[in-house]
mmCIF file of C-alpha atoms and ligand atoms in Angstrom:
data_model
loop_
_atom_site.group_PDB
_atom_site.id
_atom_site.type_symbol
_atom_site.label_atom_id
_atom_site.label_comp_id
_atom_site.label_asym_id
_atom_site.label_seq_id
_atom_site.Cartn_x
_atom_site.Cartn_y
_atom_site.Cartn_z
ATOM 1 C CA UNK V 1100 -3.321 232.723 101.317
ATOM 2 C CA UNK V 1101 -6.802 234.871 101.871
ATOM 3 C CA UNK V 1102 -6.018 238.018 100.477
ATOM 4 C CA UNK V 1103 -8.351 241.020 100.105
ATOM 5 C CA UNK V 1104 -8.258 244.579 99.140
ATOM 6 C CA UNK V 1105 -8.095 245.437 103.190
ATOM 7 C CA UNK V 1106 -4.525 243.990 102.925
ATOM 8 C CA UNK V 1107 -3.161 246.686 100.791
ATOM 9 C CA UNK V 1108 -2.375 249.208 103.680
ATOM 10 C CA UNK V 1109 -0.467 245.660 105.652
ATOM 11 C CA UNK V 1110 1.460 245.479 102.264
ATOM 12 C CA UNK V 1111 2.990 248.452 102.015
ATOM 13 C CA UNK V 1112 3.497 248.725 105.460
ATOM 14 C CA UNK V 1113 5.690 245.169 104.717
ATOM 15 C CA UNK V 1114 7.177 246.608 101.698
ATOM 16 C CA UNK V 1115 9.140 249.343 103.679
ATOM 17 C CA UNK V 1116 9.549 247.237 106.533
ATOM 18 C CA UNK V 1117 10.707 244.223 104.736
ATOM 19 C CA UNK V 1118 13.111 246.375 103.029
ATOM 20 C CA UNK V 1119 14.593 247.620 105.915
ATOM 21 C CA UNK V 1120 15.020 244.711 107.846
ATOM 22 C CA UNK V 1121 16.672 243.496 104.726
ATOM 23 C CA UNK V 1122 19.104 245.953 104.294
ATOM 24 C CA UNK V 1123 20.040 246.266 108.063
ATOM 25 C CA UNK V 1124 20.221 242.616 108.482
ATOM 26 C CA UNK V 1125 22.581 242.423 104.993
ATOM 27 C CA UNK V 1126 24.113 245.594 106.025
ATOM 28 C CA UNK V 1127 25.964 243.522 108.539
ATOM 29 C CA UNK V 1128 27.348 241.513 106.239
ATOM 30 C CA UNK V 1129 28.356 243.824 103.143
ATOM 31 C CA UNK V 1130 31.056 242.997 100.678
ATOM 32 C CA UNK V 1131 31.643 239.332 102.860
ATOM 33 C CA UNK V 1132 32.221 236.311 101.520
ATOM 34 C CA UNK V 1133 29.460 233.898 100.886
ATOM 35 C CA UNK V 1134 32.255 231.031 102.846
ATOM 36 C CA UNK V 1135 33.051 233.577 105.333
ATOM 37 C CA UNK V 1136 29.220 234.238 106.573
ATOM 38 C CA UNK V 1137 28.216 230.201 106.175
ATOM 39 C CA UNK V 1138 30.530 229.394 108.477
ATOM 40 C CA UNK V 1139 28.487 230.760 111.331
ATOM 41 C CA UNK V 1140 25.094 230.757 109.716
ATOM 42 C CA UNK V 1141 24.822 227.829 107.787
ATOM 43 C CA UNK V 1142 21.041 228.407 107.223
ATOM 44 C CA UNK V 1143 18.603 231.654 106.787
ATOM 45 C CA UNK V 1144 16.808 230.565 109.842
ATOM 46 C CA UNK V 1145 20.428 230.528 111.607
ATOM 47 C CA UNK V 1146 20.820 234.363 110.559
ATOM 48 C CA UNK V 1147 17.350 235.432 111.576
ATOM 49 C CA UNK V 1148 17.845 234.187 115.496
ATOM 50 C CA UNK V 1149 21.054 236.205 115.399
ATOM 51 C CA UNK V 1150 20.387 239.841 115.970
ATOM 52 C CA UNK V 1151 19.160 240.534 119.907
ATOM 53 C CA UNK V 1152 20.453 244.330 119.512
ATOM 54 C CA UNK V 1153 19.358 247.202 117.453
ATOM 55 C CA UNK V 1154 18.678 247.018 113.596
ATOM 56 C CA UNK V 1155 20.138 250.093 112.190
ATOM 57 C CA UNK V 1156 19.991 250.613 108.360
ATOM 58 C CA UNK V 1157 22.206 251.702 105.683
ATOM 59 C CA UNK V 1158 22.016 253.992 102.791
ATOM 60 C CA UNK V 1159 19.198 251.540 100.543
ATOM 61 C CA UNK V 1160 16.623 252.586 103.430
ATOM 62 C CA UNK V 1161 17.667 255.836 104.118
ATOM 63 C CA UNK V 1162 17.367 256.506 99.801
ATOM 64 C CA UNK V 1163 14.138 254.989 100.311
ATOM 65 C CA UNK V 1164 12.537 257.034 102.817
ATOM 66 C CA UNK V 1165 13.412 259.829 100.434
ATOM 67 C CA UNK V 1166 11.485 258.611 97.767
ATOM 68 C CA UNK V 1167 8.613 257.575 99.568
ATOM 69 C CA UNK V 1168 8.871 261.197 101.293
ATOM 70 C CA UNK V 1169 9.024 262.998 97.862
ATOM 71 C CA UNK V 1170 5.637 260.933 96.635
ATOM 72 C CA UNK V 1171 3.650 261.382 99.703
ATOM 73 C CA UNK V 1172 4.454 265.097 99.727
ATOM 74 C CA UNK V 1173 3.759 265.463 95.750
ATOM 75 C CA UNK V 1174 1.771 262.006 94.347
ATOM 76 C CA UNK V 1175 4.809 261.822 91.912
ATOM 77 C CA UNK V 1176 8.093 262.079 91.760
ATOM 78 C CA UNK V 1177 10.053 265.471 90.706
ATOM 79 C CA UNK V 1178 13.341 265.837 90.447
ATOM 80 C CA UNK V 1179 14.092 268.462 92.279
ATOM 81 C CA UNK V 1180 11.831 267.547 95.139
ATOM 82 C CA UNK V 1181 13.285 263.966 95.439
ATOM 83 C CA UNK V 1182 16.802 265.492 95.836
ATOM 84 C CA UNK V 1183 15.580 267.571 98.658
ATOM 85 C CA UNK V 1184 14.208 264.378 100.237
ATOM 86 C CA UNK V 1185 17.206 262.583 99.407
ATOM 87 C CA UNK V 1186 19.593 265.385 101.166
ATOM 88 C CA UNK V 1187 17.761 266.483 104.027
ATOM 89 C CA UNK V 1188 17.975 262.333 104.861
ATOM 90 C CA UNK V 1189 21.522 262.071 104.461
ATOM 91 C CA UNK V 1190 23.468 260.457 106.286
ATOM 92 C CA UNK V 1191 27.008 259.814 105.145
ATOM 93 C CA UNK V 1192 28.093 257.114 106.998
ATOM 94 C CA UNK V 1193 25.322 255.258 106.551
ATOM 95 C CA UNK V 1194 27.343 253.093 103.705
ATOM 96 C CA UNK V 1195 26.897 255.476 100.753
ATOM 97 C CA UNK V 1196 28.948 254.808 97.963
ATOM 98 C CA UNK V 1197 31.729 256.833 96.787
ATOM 99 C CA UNK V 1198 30.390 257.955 94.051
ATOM 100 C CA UNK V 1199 27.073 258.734 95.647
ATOM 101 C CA UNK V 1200 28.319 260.657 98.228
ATOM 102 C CA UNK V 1201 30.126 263.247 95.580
ATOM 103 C CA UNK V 1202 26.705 263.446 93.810
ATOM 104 C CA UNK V 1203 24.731 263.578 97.233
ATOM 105 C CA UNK V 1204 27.410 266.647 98.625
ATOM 106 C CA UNK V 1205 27.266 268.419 95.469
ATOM 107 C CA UNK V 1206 23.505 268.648 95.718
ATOM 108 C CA UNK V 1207 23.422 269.734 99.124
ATOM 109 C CA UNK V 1208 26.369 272.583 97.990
ATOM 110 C CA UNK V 1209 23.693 273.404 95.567
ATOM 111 C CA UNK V 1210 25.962 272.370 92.883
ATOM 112 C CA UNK V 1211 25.535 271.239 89.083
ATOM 113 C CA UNK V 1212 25.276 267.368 90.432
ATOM 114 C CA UNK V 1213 24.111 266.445 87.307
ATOM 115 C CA UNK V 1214 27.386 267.315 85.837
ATOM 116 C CA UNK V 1215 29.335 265.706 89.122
ATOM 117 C CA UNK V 1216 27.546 262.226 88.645
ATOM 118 C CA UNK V 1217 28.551 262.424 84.689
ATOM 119 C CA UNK V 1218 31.939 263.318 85.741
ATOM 120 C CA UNK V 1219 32.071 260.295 88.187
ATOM 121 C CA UNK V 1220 30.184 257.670 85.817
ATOM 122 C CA UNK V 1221 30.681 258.801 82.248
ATOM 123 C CA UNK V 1222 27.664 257.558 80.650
ATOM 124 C CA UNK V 1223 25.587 257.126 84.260
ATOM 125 C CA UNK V 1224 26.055 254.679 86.869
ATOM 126 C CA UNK V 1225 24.756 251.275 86.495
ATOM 127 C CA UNK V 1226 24.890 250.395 90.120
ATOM 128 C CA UNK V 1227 22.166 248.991 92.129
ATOM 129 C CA UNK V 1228 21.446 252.271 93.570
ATOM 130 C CA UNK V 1229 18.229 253.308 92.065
ATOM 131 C CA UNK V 1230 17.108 249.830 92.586
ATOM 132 C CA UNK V 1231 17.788 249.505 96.078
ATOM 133 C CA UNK V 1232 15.360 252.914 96.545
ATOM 134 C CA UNK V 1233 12.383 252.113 94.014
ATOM 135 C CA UNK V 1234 9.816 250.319 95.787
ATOM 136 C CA UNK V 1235 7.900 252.972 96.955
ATOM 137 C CA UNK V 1236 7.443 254.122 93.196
ATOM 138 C CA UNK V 1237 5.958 250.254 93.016
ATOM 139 C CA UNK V 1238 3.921 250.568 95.933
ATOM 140 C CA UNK V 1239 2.203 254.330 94.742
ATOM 141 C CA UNK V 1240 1.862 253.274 90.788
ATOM 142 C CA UNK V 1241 0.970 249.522 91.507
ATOM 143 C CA UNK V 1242 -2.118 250.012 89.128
ATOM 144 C CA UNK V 1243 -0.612 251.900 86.416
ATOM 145 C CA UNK V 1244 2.062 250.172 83.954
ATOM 146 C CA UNK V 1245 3.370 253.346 81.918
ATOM 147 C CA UNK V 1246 3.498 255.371 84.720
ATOM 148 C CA UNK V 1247 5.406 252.668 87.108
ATOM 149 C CA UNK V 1248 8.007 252.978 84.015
ATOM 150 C CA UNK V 1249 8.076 256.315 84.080
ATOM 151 C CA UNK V 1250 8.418 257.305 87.742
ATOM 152 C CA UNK V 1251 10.890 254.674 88.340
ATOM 153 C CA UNK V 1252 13.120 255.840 85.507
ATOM 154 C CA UNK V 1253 12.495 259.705 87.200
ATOM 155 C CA UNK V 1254 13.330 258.383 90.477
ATOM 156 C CA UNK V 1255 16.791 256.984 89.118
ATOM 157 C CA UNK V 1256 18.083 259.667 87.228
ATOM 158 C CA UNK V 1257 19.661 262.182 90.089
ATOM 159 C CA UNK V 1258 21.739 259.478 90.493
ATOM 160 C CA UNK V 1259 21.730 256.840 87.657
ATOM 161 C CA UNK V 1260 21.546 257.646 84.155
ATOM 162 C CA UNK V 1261 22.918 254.473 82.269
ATOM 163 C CA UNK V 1262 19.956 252.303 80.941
ATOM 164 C CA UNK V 1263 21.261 249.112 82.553
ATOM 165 C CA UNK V 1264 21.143 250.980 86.127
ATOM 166 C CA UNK V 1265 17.523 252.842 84.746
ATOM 167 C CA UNK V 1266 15.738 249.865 83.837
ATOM 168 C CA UNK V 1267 17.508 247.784 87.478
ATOM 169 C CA UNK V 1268 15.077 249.955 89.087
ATOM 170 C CA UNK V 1269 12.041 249.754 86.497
ATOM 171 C CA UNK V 1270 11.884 246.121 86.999
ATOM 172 C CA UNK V 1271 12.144 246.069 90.813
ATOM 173 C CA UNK V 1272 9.686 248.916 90.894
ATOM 174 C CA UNK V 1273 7.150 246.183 88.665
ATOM 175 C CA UNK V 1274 7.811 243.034 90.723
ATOM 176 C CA UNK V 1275 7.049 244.996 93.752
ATOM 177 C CA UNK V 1276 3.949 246.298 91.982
ATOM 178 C CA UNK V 1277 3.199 242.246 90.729
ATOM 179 C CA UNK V 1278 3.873 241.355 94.535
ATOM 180 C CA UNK V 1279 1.558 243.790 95.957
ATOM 181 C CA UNK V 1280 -1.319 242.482 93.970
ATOM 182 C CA UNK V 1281 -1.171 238.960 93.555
ATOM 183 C CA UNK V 1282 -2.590 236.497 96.349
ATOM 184 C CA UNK V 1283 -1.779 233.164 95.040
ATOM 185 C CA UNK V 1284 2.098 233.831 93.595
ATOM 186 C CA UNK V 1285 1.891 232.415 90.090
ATOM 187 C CA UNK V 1286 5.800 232.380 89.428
ATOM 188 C CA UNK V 1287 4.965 232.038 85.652
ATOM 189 C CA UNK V 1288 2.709 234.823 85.337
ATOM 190 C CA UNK V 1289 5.638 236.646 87.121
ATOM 191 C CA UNK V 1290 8.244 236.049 85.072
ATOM 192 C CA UNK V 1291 6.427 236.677 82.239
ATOM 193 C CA UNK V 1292 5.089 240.406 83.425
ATOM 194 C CA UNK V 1293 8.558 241.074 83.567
ATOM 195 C CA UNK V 1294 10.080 239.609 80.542
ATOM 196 C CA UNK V 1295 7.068 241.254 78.466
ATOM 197 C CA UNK V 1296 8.494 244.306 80.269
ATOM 198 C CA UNK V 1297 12.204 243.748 79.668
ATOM 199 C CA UNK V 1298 14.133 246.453 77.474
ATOM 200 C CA UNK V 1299 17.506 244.971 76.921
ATOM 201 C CA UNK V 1300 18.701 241.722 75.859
ATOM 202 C CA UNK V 1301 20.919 241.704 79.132
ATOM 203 C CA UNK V 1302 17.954 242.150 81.287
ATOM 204 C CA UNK V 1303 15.919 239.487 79.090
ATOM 205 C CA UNK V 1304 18.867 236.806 79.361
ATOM 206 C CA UNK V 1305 19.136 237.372 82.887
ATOM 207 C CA UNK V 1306 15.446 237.128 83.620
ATOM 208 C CA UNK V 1307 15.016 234.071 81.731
ATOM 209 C CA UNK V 1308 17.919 232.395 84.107
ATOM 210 C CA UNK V 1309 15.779 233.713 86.800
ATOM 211 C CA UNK V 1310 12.895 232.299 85.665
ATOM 212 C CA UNK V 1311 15.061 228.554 85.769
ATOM 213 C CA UNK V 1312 16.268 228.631 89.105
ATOM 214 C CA UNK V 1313 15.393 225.780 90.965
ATOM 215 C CA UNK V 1314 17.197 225.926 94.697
ATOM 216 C CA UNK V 1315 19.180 228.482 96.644
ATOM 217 C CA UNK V 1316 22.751 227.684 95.000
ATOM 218 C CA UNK V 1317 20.878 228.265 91.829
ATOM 219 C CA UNK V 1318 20.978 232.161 92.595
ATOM 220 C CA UNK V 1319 24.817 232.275 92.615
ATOM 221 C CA UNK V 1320 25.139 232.493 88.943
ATOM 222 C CA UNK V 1321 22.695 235.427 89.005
ATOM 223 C CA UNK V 1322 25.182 237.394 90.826
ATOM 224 C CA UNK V 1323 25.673 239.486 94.009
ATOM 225 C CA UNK V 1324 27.532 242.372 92.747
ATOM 226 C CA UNK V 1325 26.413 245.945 92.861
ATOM 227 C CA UNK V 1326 25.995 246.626 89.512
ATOM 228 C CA UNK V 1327 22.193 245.873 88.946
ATOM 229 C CA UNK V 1328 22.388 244.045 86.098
ATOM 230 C CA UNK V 1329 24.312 241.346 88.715
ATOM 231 C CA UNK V 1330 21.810 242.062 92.043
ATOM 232 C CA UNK V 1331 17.992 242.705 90.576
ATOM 233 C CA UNK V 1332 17.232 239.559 88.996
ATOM 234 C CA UNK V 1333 18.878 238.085 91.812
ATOM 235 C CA UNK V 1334 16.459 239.557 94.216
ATOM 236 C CA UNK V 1335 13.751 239.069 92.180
ATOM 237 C CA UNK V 1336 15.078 234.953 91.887
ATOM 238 C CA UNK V 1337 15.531 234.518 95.657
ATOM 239 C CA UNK V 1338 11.489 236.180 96.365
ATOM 240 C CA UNK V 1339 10.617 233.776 92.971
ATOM 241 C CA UNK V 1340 11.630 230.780 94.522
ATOM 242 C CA UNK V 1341 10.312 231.135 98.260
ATOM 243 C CA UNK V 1342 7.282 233.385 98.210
ATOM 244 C CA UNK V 1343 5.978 232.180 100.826
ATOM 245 C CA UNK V 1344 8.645 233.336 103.647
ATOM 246 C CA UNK V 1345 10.112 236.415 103.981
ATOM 247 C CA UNK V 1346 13.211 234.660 105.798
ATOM 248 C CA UNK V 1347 14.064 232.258 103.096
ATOM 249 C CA UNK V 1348 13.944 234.853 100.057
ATOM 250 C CA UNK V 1349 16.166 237.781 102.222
ATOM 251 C CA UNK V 1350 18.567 235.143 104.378
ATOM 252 C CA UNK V 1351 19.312 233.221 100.676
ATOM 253 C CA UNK V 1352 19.960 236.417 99.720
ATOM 254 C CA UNK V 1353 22.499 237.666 102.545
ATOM 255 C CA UNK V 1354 23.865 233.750 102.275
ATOM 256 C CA UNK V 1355 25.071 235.098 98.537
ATOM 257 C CA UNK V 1356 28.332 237.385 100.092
ATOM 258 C CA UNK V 1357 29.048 240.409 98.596
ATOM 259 C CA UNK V 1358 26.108 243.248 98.051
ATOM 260 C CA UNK V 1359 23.880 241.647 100.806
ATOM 261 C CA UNK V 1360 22.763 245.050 101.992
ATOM 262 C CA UNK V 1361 21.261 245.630 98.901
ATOM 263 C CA UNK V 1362 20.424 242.223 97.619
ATOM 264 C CA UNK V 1363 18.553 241.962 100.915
ATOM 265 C CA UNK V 1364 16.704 245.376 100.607
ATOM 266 C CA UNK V 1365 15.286 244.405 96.939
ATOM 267 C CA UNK V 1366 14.479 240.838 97.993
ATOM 268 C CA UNK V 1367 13.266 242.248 101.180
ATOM 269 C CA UNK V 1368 10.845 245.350 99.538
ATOM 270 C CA UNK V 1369 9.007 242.558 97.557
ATOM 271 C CA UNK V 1370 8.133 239.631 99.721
ATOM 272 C CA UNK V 1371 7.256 242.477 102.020
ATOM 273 C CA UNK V 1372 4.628 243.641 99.201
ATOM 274 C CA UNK V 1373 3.320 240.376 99.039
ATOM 275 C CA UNK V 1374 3.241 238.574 102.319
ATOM 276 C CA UNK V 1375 2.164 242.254 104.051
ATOM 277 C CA UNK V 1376 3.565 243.101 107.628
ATOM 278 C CA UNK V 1377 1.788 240.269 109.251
ATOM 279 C CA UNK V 1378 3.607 238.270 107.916
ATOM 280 C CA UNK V 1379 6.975 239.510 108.431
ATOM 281 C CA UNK V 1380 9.543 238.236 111.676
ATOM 282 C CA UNK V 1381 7.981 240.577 114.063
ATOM 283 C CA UNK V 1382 11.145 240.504 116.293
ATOM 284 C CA UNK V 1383 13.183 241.617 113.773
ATOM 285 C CA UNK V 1384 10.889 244.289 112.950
ATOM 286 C CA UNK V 1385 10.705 244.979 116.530
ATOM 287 C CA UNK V 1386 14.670 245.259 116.423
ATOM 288 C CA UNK V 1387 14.509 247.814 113.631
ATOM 289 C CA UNK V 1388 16.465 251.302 115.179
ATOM 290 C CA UNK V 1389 14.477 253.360 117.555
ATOM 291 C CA UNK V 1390 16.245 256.872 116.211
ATOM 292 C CA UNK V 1391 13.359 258.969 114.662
ATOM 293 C CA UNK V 1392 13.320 257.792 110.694
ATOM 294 C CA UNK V 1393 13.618 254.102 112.573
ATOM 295 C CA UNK V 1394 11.228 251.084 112.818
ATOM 296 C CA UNK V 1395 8.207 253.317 113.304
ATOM 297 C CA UNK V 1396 8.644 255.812 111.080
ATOM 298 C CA UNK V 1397 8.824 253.569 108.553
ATOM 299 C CA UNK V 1398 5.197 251.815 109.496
ATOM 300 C CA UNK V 1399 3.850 255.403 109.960
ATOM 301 C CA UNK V 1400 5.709 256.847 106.481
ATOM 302 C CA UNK V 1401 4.068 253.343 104.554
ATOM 303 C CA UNK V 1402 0.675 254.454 106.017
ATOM 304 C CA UNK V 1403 0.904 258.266 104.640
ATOM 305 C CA UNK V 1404 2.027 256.590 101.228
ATOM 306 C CA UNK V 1405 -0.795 254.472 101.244
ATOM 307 C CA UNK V 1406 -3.071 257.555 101.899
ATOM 308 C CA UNK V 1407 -1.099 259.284 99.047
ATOM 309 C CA UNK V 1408 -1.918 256.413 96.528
ATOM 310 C CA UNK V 1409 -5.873 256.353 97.487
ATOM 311 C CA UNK V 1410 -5.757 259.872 96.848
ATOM 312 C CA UNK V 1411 -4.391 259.797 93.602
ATOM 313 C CA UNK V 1412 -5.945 256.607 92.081
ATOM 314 C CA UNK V 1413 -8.825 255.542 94.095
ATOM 315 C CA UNK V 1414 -12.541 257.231 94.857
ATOM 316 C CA UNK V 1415 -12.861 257.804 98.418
ATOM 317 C CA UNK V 1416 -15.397 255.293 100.138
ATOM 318 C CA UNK V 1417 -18.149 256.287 101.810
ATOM 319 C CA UNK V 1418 -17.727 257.650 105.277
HETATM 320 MG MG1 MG H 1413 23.640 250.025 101.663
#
């Protein structure tokens, strides 16, 4: 694949893109049966001439746009900025979780939220839900390890405290950042950027299986749940295994049942990063919702993030 620096903007336009076409595509599918949506689309290239209407979103996008809002406003992510984003976006019936959407009103009563989302997940939620939001935190600190780690895990906590759900994100947030920079995917090197990265055993074991998989049924024992332990190294798998097209990593994905939304969004976020919006289905993208945080938003929100991450971490060039 010819790859150069001049790509980078086309990559994280793909990244958001990807991911949203991900999630809206999965989104029509959420908490199905893998049986029940193989019966009429047998094949990812059977799902992808589906849609001829609108693509609208669900939460995983919306969560997103909030997080890429809060870095292009501020180059990093605060806490109390991010929940600003992520409340002024909100959109309850966009498929929020329960117990997101008692967190998500208690911040926009102004509340102790913090307090609300111990209440609701003693110990923090280790849902997919940071996860499903992260990329942009990939995107912004491709080129800086410790601070990838550290913005992810600040991105996660309004709403995910538990390590498993913390480091879900962390290691989404790095493969996007791997994806982003690599022209020739090297699945080895992959694997092991995240497996040097791993913090728990049960991430470790589960990467390693990732690492193994060998065809699409493979990814079924990775799991397509929405606790992220059981839906990030699934993404991470299905992109793994067919680098090379965005329609075979997110429609194996939504052929899994159950969290396709958000196994979608993930898988979706990081072949975006690497194959760049060129190289995305254009008529999905072209499908994406027309409402004003829709399809080009998102291309013109990716383009104000990639201004955000020259300004923080690159010299401008000459004029
Ligand atoms: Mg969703």
């Amino acid at each position: 694949m010819a790859c150069s620096d001049s790509m980078l903007k086309d990559r994280f336009r793909g990244c958001l893109l990807g991911l949203a076409v991900g999630d809206a595509l999965g989104g029509r599918f959420e908490a199905k049966a893998a049986e029940h949506i193989r019966a009429r689309f047998p094949t990812p290239a059977a799902l992808f001439a589906y849609p001829d209407d609108e693509l609208w979103y669900t939460d995983d996008t919306q969560m997103a746009i909030g997080v890429a809002e809060a870095l292009t406003a501020h180059g990093e992510i605060i806490e109390e900025h991010l929940c600003r984003a992520f409340v002024s976006n909100y959109v309850p019936s966009r498929g929020y979780g329960r117990g997101a959407r008692v967190v998500l009103d208690t911040m926009e009563e102004g509340g102790d939220y913090q307090a609300v989302a111990e209440k609701h997940f003693p110990g923090g939620s280790y849902g997919n839900g940071a996860a499903m939001r992260v990329a942009p935190v990939g995107l912004m600190f491709r080129d800086e390890r410790q601070q990838l780690w550290e913005q992810a895990r600040r991105s996660a906590l309004p709403t995910h405290r538990h390590p498993l759900g913390i480091e879900g994100a962390q290691l989404l947030a790095l493969a996007v950042s791997f994806a982003s920079h690599t022209c020739r995917f090297d699945r080895e090197a992959f694997f092991a950027d995240l497996l040097g990265a791993c913090e728990s055993e049960e991430y470790r074991a589960k990467l390693q299986s990732a690492a193994e998989v060998k065809t699409p049924a493979d990814l079924v024992g990775l799991g397509n749940r929405i606790e992220a332990l059981h839906s990030v190294p699934t993404s991470i798998a299905a992109f793994a295994l067919t680098p090379e097209s965005f329609e075979e990593t997110v429609g194996n994905l939504i052929l899994l049942g159950g969290d396709t939304d958000t196994l979608a969004a993930m898988g979706g976020a990081i072949s975006g990063a690497y194959l760049g919006e060129r190289q995305l289905p254009g008529r999905l993208v072209g499908l994406l919702e027309t409402s004003p945080k829709g399809g080009a938003y998102l291309g013109q929100l990716a383009d104000e993030l990639f201004s955000a991450y020259e300004r923080r971490f690159r010299q401008p060039s000459p004029a």
